[in-house]
CSV table of C-alpha atoms in Angstrom, one decimal:
chain,number,residue,atom,x,y,z
A,1,UNK,CA,141.6,78.7,122.2
A,2,UNK,CA,140.0,80.4,119.3
A,3,UNK,CA,141.5,83.7,120.4
A,4,UNK,CA,145.1,82.3,120.3
A,5,UNK,CA,144.5,80.6,117.0
A,6,UNK,CA,143.2,83.9,115.6
A,7,UNK,CA,146.3,85.7,116.8
A,8,UNK,CA,148.7,83.2,115.3
A,9,UNK,CA,146.9,83.2,112.0
A,10,UNK,CA,147.1,87.0,111.9
A,11,UNK,CA,150.9,87.0,112.5
A,12,UNK,CA,151.4,84.4,109.8
A,13,UNK,CA,149.3,86.3,107.3
A,14,UNK,CA,151.1,89.5,108.2
A,15,UNK,CA,154.6,88.0,107.6
A,16,UNK,CA,153.4,86.5,104.3
A,17,UNK,CA,152.2,89.9,103.2
A,18,UNK,CA,155.6,91.5,104.0
A,19,UNK,CA,157.4,88.7,102.2
A,20,UNK,CA,155.3,89.1,99.0
A,21,UNK,CA,155.8,92.9,99.1
A,22,UNK,CA,159.5,92.7,99.5
A,23,UNK,CA,159.8,90.3,96.5
A,24,UNK,CA,157.6,92.4,94.4
A,25,UNK,CA,159.8,95.4,94.9
A,26,UNK,CA,162.8,93.5,93.5
A,27,UNK,CA,161.1,93.3,90.1
A,28,UNK,CA,162.4,95.7,87.5
A,29,UNK,CA,159.5,97.5,86.0
A,30,UNK,CA,159.0,100.0,83.2
A,31,UNK,CA,156.5,102.9,83.4
A,32,UNK,CA,153.2,102.4,81.6
A,33,UNK,CA,152.0,105.1,79.3
A,34,UNK,CA,148.8,107.0,80.0
A,35,UNK,CA,145.5,105.0,79.8
A,36,UNK,CA,147.5,101.7,79.8
A,37,UNK,CA,145.7,98.8,81.5
A,38,UNK,CA,148.7,98.0,83.6
A,39,UNK,CA,150.2,100.3,86.2
A,40,UNK,CA,153.7,99.0,85.5
A,41,UNK,CA,155.1,96.8,82.8
A,42,UNK,CA,157.2,93.9,83.9
A,43,UNK,CA,159.0,91.3,81.8
A,44,UNK,CA,158.3,87.6,82.4
A,45,UNK,CA,162.0,87.3,83.3
A,46,UNK,CA,161.4,89.0,86.6
A,47,UNK,CA,158.9,86.4,87.7
A,48,UNK,CA,161.2,83.4,87.1
A,49,UNK,CA,163.4,81.7,89.6
A,50,UNK,CA,167.1,82.6,89.8
A,51,UNK,CA,168.1,79.3,88.2
A,52,UNK,CA,165.9,80.0,85.1
A,53,UNK,CA,167.2,83.6,84.9
A,54,UNK,CA,170.8,82.3,85.1
A,55,UNK,CA,170.1,80.1,82.0
A,56,UNK,CA,168.9,83.2,80.1
A,57,UNK,CA,171.7,85.4,81.3
A,58,UNK,CA,174.5,83.2,80.0
A,59,UNK,CA,174.3,83.0,76.2
A,60,UNK,CA,176.2,79.8,76.3
A,61,UNK,CA,173.9,78.0,78.7
A,62,UNK,CA,170.8,79.3,76.9
A,63,UNK,CA,169.6,76.3,74.9
A,64,UNK,CA,167.8,78.5,72.4
A,65,UNK,CA,171.2,79.6,71.0
A,66,UNK,CA,171.5,76.3,69.1
A,67,UNK,CA,168.5,77.4,67.1
A,68,UNK,CA,169.8,81.0,66.8
A,69,UNK,CA,173.0,79.5,65.2
A,70,UNK,CA,170.8,77.6,62.8
A,71,UNK,CA,168.9,80.8,61.9
A,72,UNK,CA,172.2,82.6,61.3
A,73,UNK,CA,173.3,79.8,59.0
A,74,UNK,CA,170.0,79.8,57.1
A,75,UNK,CA,170.2,83.6,56.7
A,76,UNK,CA,173.0,83.2,54.2
A,77,UNK,CA,172.0,79.9,52.7
A,78,UNK,CA,170.4,80.1,49.3
A,79,UNK,CA,167.1,78.1,48.9
A,80,UNK,CA,164.3,77.8,46.4
A,81,UNK,CA,164.0,78.2,42.6
A,82,UNK,CA,165.2,81.8,42.6
A,83,UNK,CA,168.5,80.8,44.1
A,84,UNK,CA,168.4,83.5,46.7
A,85,UNK,CA,169.1,83.6,50.4
A,86,UNK,CA,167.8,86.2,53.0
A,87,UNK,CA,171.2,87.9,52.7
A,88,UNK,CA,170.8,88.4,48.9
A,89,UNK,CA,168.2,91.1,49.5
A,90,UNK,CA,168.7,92.1,53.2
A,91,UNK,CA,172.5,91.9,53.5
A,92,UNK,CA,173.9,92.1,57.0
A,93,UNK,CA,171.1,91.2,59.4
A,94,UNK,CA,172.8,93.1,62.2
A,95,UNK,CA,171.9,96.3,60.3
A,96,UNK,CA,168.8,95.4,58.1
A,97,UNK,CA,166.9,93.5,60.9
A,98,UNK,CA,167.7,95.9,63.7
A,99,UNK,CA,164.5,97.0,65.3
A,100,UNK,CA,162.3,94.6,63.4
A,101,UNK,CA,161.6,92.3,66.3
A,102,UNK,CA,160.7,95.4,68.5
A,103,UNK,CA,158.1,96.8,66.0
A,104,UNK,CA,156.3,93.8,64.4
A,105,UNK,CA,153.4,93.0,63.8
A,106,UNK,CA,153.1,95.6,61.1
A,107,UNK,CA,150.4,96.6,58.6
A,108,UNK,CA,151.0,95.3,55.1
A,109,UNK,CA,149.3,97.5,52.4
A,110,UNK,CA,149.6,94.9,49.7
A,111,UNK,CA,148.0,92.2,51.7
A,112,UNK,CA,145.6,94.5,53.5
A,113,UNK,CA,146.3,92.8,56.9
A,114,UNK,CA,148.7,92.8,59.8
A,115,UNK,CA,151.6,90.5,59.5
A,116,UNK,CA,154.0,89.0,62.0
A,117,UNK,CA,157.7,88.3,61.7
A,118,UNK,CA,156.9,84.6,60.9
A,119,UNK,CA,154.4,85.6,58.2
A,120,UNK,CA,157.0,88.0,56.7
A,121,UNK,CA,159.5,85.1,56.6
A,122,UNK,CA,157.2,82.9,54.7
A,123,UNK,CA,156.1,85.7,52.4
A,124,UNK,CA,159.8,86.2,51.5
A,125,UNK,CA,160.3,82.5,51.0
A,126,UNK,CA,157.3,82.1,48.8
A,127,UNK,CA,157.6,85.3,46.7
A,128,UNK,CA,161.3,86.3,46.7
A,129,UNK,CA,163.0,82.9,47.0
A,130,UNK,CA,160.3,80.7,45.5
A,131,UNK,CA,161.0,78.2,48.2
A,132,UNK,CA,158.8,76.0,50.3
A,133,UNK,CA,157.2,77.7,53.2
A,134,UNK,CA,158.0,76.7,56.8
A,135,UNK,CA,155.4,75.4,59.3
A,136,UNK,CA,154.4,78.0,61.9
A,137,UNK,CA,154.9,76.8,65.4
A,138,UNK,CA,157.4,74.0,65.8
A,139,UNK,CA,159.5,73.9,62.6
A,140,UNK,CA,163.1,74.4,63.8
A,141,UNK,CA,163.9,76.4,60.7
A,142,UNK,CA,161.1,78.8,61.3
A,143,UNK,CA,161.9,79.1,65.0
A,144,UNK,CA,165.6,79.6,64.3
A,145,UNK,CA,165.0,82.3,61.7
A,146,UNK,CA,162.5,84.1,63.9
A,147,UNK,CA,164.9,84.0,66.8
A,148,UNK,CA,167.7,85.2,64.6
A,149,UNK,CA,165.7,88.1,63.2
A,150,UNK,CA,164.3,89.2,66.6
A,151,UNK,CA,167.6,88.7,68.3
A,152,UNK,CA,168.9,91.6,66.2
A,153,UNK,CA,166.7,93.8,68.3
A,154,UNK,CA,167.7,92.4,71.7
A,155,UNK,CA,167.7,95.1,74.3
A,156,UNK,CA,165.7,97.5,72.1
A,157,UNK,CA,162.4,98.8,73.6
A,158,UNK,CA,159.2,97.8,71.9
A,159,UNK,CA,157.7,100.5,69.7
A,160,UNK,CA,154.3,100.5,68.1
A,161,UNK,CA,153.1,100.9,64.5
A,162,UNK,CA,150.7,103.7,65.0
A,163,UNK,CA,148.8,103.6,61.7
A,164,UNK,CA,145.0,103.6,62.0
A,165,UNK,CA,144.9,100.2,60.5
A,166,UNK,CA,147.0,98.8,63.2
A,167,UNK,CA,144.8,100.5,65.8
A,168,UNK,CA,141.9,98.5,64.4
A,169,UNK,CA,143.9,95.3,64.6
A,170,UNK,CA,144.8,96.1,68.2
A,171,UNK,CA,141.2,96.7,69.0
A,172,UNK,CA,140.4,93.2,67.8
A,173,UNK,CA,143.3,91.9,69.8
A,174,UNK,CA,142.0,93.7,72.9
A,175,UNK,CA,138.7,92.0,72.4
A,176,UNK,CA,140.4,88.6,72.2
A,177,UNK,CA,142.3,89.5,75.3
A,178,UNK,CA,139.3,90.4,77.4
A,179,UNK,CA,136.9,87.8,76.1
A,180,UNK,CA,136.2,84.8,78.3
A,181,UNK,CA,136.7,81.6,76.4
A,182,UNK,CA,136.3,77.9,77.1
A,183,UNK,CA,134.8,75.7,79.7
A,184,UNK,CA,136.7,77.5,82.5
A,185,UNK,CA,135.2,80.8,81.1
A,186,UNK,CA,138.4,82.7,81.5
A,187,UNK,CA,140.0,85.6,79.6
A,188,UNK,CA,143.8,86.4,79.4
A,189,UNK,CA,143.2,89.2,81.8
A,190,UNK,CA,141.8,87.0,84.6
A,191,UNK,CA,145.3,85.6,85.2
A,192,UNK,CA,147.8,88.0,83.6
A,193,UNK,CA,146.2,91.3,84.5
A,194,UNK,CA,144.4,90.5,87.8
A,195,UNK,CA,146.7,88.0,89.4
A,196,UNK,CA,150.3,88.4,88.1
A,197,UNK,CA,152.8,87.9,90.9
A,198,UNK,CA,150.6,85.3,92.5
A,199,UNK,CA,150.8,81.5,92.3
A,200,UNK,CA,148.5,79.5,90.2
A,201,UNK,CA,149.2,76.1,91.7
A,202,UNK,CA,153.0,75.8,91.7
A,203,UNK,CA,153.5,78.3,88.9
A,204,UNK,CA,154.0,82.1,89.3
A,205,UNK,CA,151.8,84.1,87.0
A,206,UNK,CA,153.5,86.7,85.0
A,207,UNK,CA,152.0,89.6,83.0
A,208,UNK,CA,152.2,87.3,80.0
A,209,UNK,CA,154.5,89.6,78.1
A,210,UNK,CA,155.8,88.4,74.8
A,211,UNK,CA,159.1,90.3,74.6
A,212,UNK,CA,161.2,87.2,75.0
A,213,UNK,CA,159.6,85.0,72.3
A,214,UNK,CA,160.4,82.7,70.7
A,215,UNK,CA,161.5,81.3,74.0
A,216,UNK,CA,163.2,78.2,75.3
A,217,UNK,CA,160.5,76.8,77.7
A,218,UNK,CA,161.6,74.2,80.3
A,219,UNK,CA,158.2,72.6,80.2
A,220,UNK,CA,158.4,72.1,76.4
A,221,UNK,CA,162.1,71.0,76.7
A,222,UNK,CA,162.5,73.0,73.5
A,223,UNK,CA,161.9,76.3,71.8
A,224,UNK,CA,158.4,77.5,70.9
A,225,UNK,CA,156.7,80.5,69.2
A,226,UNK,CA,154.4,83.1,70.6
A,227,UNK,CA,151.4,81.6,69.0
A,228,UNK,CA,152.2,78.1,70.4
A,229,UNK,CA,152.1,79.7,73.8
A,230,UNK,CA,148.8,81.4,73.1
A,231,UNK,CA,147.5,78.0,72.0
A,232,UNK,CA,148.7,76.4,75.2
A,233,UNK,CA,147.0,79.0,77.4
A,234,UNK,CA,143.7,78.5,75.5
A,235,UNK,CA,144.0,74.7,76.0
A,236,UNK,CA,144.6,75.3,79.7
A,237,UNK,CA,141.3,77.1,80.0
A,238,UNK,CA,139.7,74.3,78.0
A,239,UNK,CA,138.9,76.4,75.0
A,240,UNK,CA,139.2,75.7,71.3
A,241,UNK,CA,142.5,77.5,70.3
A,242,UNK,CA,142.5,79.8,67.3
A,243,UNK,CA,144.8,78.9,64.4
A,244,UNK,CA,148.5,79.9,64.8
A,245,UNK,CA,149.2,83.0,62.6
A,246,UNK,CA,145.4,83.4,62.0
A,247,UNK,CA,143.6,86.7,62.3
A,248,UNK,CA,142.8,86.4,66.0
A,249,UNK,CA,146.3,85.4,67.2
A,250,UNK,CA,148.0,88.0,65.0
A,251,UNK,CA,145.7,90.7,66.4
A,252,UNK,CA,146.4,89.4,69.9
A,253,UNK,CA,150.1,89.5,69.3
A,254,UNK,CA,149.7,93.1,68.1
A,255,UNK,CA,147.8,94.0,71.2
A,256,UNK,CA,150.3,92.2,73.4
A,257,UNK,CA,153.0,94.4,71.9
A,258,UNK,CA,150.9,97.4,73.1
A,259,UNK,CA,150.8,95.9,76.6
A,260,UNK,CA,154.6,95.4,76.5
A,261,UNK,CA,155.3,98.9,75.0
A,262,UNK,CA,158.7,100.1,76.2
A,263,UNK,CA,159.9,96.7,77.4
A,264,UNK,CA,163.2,95.6,75.9
A,265,UNK,CA,163.3,92.6,73.5
A,266,UNK,CA,164.9,89.5,75.2
A,267,UNK,CA,164.7,87.0,72.4
A,268,UNK,CA,165.7,84.2,72.9
A,269,UNK,CA,164.6,84.1,76.5
A,270,UNK,CA,164.3,81.1,78.9
A,271,UNK,CA,161.0,80.5,80.7
A,272,UNK,CA,159.5,77.7,82.7
B,1,UNK,CA,169.8,70.2,62.1
B,2,UNK,CA,172.1,69.0,59.5
B,3,UNK,CA,175.5,70.2,60.6
B,4,UNK,CA,177.0,69.7,64.0
B,5,UNK,CA,178.4,72.9,65.4
B,6,UNK,CA,180.7,72.8,68.4
B,7,UNK,CA,180.6,75.6,70.9
B,8,UNK,CA,183.1,76.2,73.7
B,9,UNK,CA,183.2,78.7,76.6
B,10,UNK,CA,186.6,78.8,78.2
B,11,UNK,CA,188.2,81.8,79.9
B,12,UNK,CA,190.9,83.6,77.8
B,13,UNK,CA,192.8,84.8,80.8
B,14,UNK,CA,193.6,83.3,84.2
B,15,UNK,CA,196.2,83.7,86.9
B,16,UNK,CA,198.6,80.8,87.5
B,17,UNK,CA,197.1,78.3,89.9
B,18,UNK,CA,193.5,79.2,89.2
B,19,UNK,CA,191.0,76.5,88.5
B,20,UNK,CA,189.2,77.4,85.3
B,21,UNK,CA,185.8,76.1,84.2
B,22,UNK,CA,185.4,75.0,80.6
B,23,UNK,CA,182.0,74.5,79.1
B,24,UNK,CA,181.5,72.7,75.8
B,25,UNK,CA,178.4,71.9,73.8
B,26,UNK,CA,177.9,70.4,70.4
B,27,UNK,CA,174.7,70.4,68.4
B,28,UNK,CA,174.0,66.8,67.5
B,29,UNK,CA,170.9,64.7,67.3
B,30,UNK,CA,172.5,61.7,69.0
B,31,UNK,CA,170.4,59.0,67.3
B,32,UNK,CA,170.5,56.0,69.6
B,33,UNK,CA,170.2,53.2,67.1
B,34,UNK,CA,167.2,51.8,69.1
B,35,UNK,CA,164.4,53.8,67.4
B,36,UNK,CA,162.4,52.7,64.5
B,37,UNK,CA,161.0,54.8,61.6
B,38,UNK,CA,157.5,54.7,60.2
B,39,UNK,CA,158.2,51.5,58.2
B,40,UNK,CA,159.5,49.7,61.3
B,41,UNK,CA,163.1,49.8,60.2
B,42,UNK,CA,165.7,50.6,62.7
B,43,UNK,CA,167.2,54.1,62.4
B,44,UNK,CA,171.0,53.5,62.4
B,45,UNK,CA,172.9,54.7,65.4
B,46,UNK,CA,174.7,58.1,65.0
B,47,UNK,CA,176.1,59.6,68.1
B,48,UNK,CA,179.2,61.5,69.2
B,49,UNK,CA,181.1,58.6,70.8
B,50,UNK,CA,184.2,60.3,72.1
B,51,UNK,CA,185.2,63.7,73.4
B,52,UNK,CA,188.7,64.9,74.1
B,53,UNK,CA,190.2,68.1,75.3
B,54,UNK,CA,193.9,68.6,75.2
B,55,UNK,CA,196.0,71.5,76.3
B,56,UNK,CA,199.3,72.1,74.6
B,57,UNK,CA,199.1,68.6,73.3
B,58,UNK,CA,198.5,66.9,76.7
B,59,UNK,CA,195.1,65.4,77.4
B,60,UNK,CA,193.2,67.3,80.0
B,61,UNK,CA,189.8,65.6,79.9
B,62,UNK,CA,188.4,62.9,77.7
B,63,UNK,CA,185.4,60.6,77.8
B,64,UNK,CA,183.5,58.0,75.8
B,65,UNK,CA,179.9,58.8,75.2
B,66,UNK,CA,177.2,56.2,74.9
B,67,UNK,CA,173.7,56.2,73.4
B,68,UNK,CA,172.0,57.2,76.6
B,69,UNK,CA,173.4,60.7,76.4
B,70,UNK,CA,170.7,63.0,75.0
B,71,UNK,CA,170.9,65.3,72.0
B,72,UNK,CA,173.3,68.3,72.0
B,73,UNK,CA,175.7,66.8,74.6
B,74,UNK,CA,176.9,69.4,77.1
B,75,UNK,CA,180.1,68.8,79.1
B,76,UNK,CA,181.6,70.9,81.7
B,77,UNK,CA,184.9,70.3,83.5
B,78,UNK,CA,187.7,72.2,85.3
B,79,UNK,CA,191.4,72.5,84.8
B,80,UNK,CA,194.2,74.1,86.8
B,81,UNK,CA,195.8,76.9,84.8
B,82,UNK,CA,199.5,76.6,84.9
B,83,UNK,CA,200.9,77.9,81.7
B,84,UNK,CA,199.7,79.8,78.6
B,85,UNK,CA,198.7,77.7,75.6
B,86,UNK,CA,196.0,76.5,73.4
B,87,UNK,CA,193.1,74.1,74.0
B,88,UNK,CA,192.1,71.7,71.3
B,89,UNK,CA,188.6,70.2,71.6
B,90,UNK,CA,187.8,67.2,69.6
B,91,UNK,CA,184.5,65.4,69.1
B,92,UNK,CA,184.4,62.1,67.2
B,93,UNK,CA,181.2,61.1,65.4
B,94,UNK,CA,180.1,57.5,64.7
B,95,UNK,CA,180.5,58.1,60.9
B,96,UNK,CA,184.1,58.9,61.5
B,97,UNK,CA,183.9,62.7,61.1
B,98,UNK,CA,185.7,64.8,63.6
B,99,UNK,CA,184.6,68.2,64.8
B,100,UNK,CA,187.3,70.4,66.3
B,101,UNK,CA,187.6,73.7,68.0
B,102,UNK,CA,190.5,75.6,69.4
B,103,UNK,CA,190.7,78.3,72.1
B,104,UNK,CA,193.6,80.1,73.6
B,105,UNK,CA,194.4,80.7,77.3
B,106,UNK,CA,196.9,83.3,78.6
B,107,UNK,CA,198.2,82.7,82.1
B,108,UNK,CA,199.5,85.9,83.8
């Protein structure tokens, strides 16, 4: 009896292995540079179901486009005491913002720290427009503008700011990535490096790439920022999340861009 | 979102006899009139209450929309392409404002 059972189990296990391998081969991957922690770089898109991908593929069905339209409108809307809009300085976003989403976070000499697209938006609002700043993670204006800016780089591969300062920032980001936090004592790598392509309960783990952010997330029933997602992950492992747009998350974002180097920007993407 | 912006995806070309799919979406908060604000006062109802699509002046699809419809109403319907012409999409808001969009179809 035991023998038969063993045989059946072996066959079942064997076919499951074949099925996983066949599915994995279907994923479009990008070659990783030398000394990169991943052997291949895969967008989160490739881990999602055909239904979720279809939502992203059709710009009309993609619910994030409502916010992109809002961002486009805000781009040329004057706000604040200076009476300026984004367009007053930056002109046509299709030209001036091209590549921005694929290269931030960048080092700011004046501020002596790394800044993200969101931080740059609020810096512009405060200093150039003399307008109120927007809230970081859920403000539709902030999300719309970030999507609009990053969308100008859609399809462009991620490139890195190679200044020594950014290297230091990425070092800190790497530390955050590999440090185990919270009651579950887990690091980002425990899921997204060691087990991508496997299920965690009913959810398929991806490499945790951020090339599609801000993203429309089905679970949120709305659009959210990169740092909101970081926060969510940290809550899941029962840790105290860092502050959105704080030093740790900005460094983590910079390091995540290194992990995604070469991957095309998909903003706004649809994820589950 | 202050302004309501209608969006339409309809094919520009079709062969005679084809059934074409038309997708429409309007950004609108669809305030039901049942919610209360922080002071306990009812937030007045403000929804899109009617949608109509006409083709060359003849109605193709229309519907009344009620408060149970969620924000950013999305409607998808089909039409048999017979002749070339112009669609006219019309959304009616509770406050009386009308949002319109036009799109052309060429039947070969």
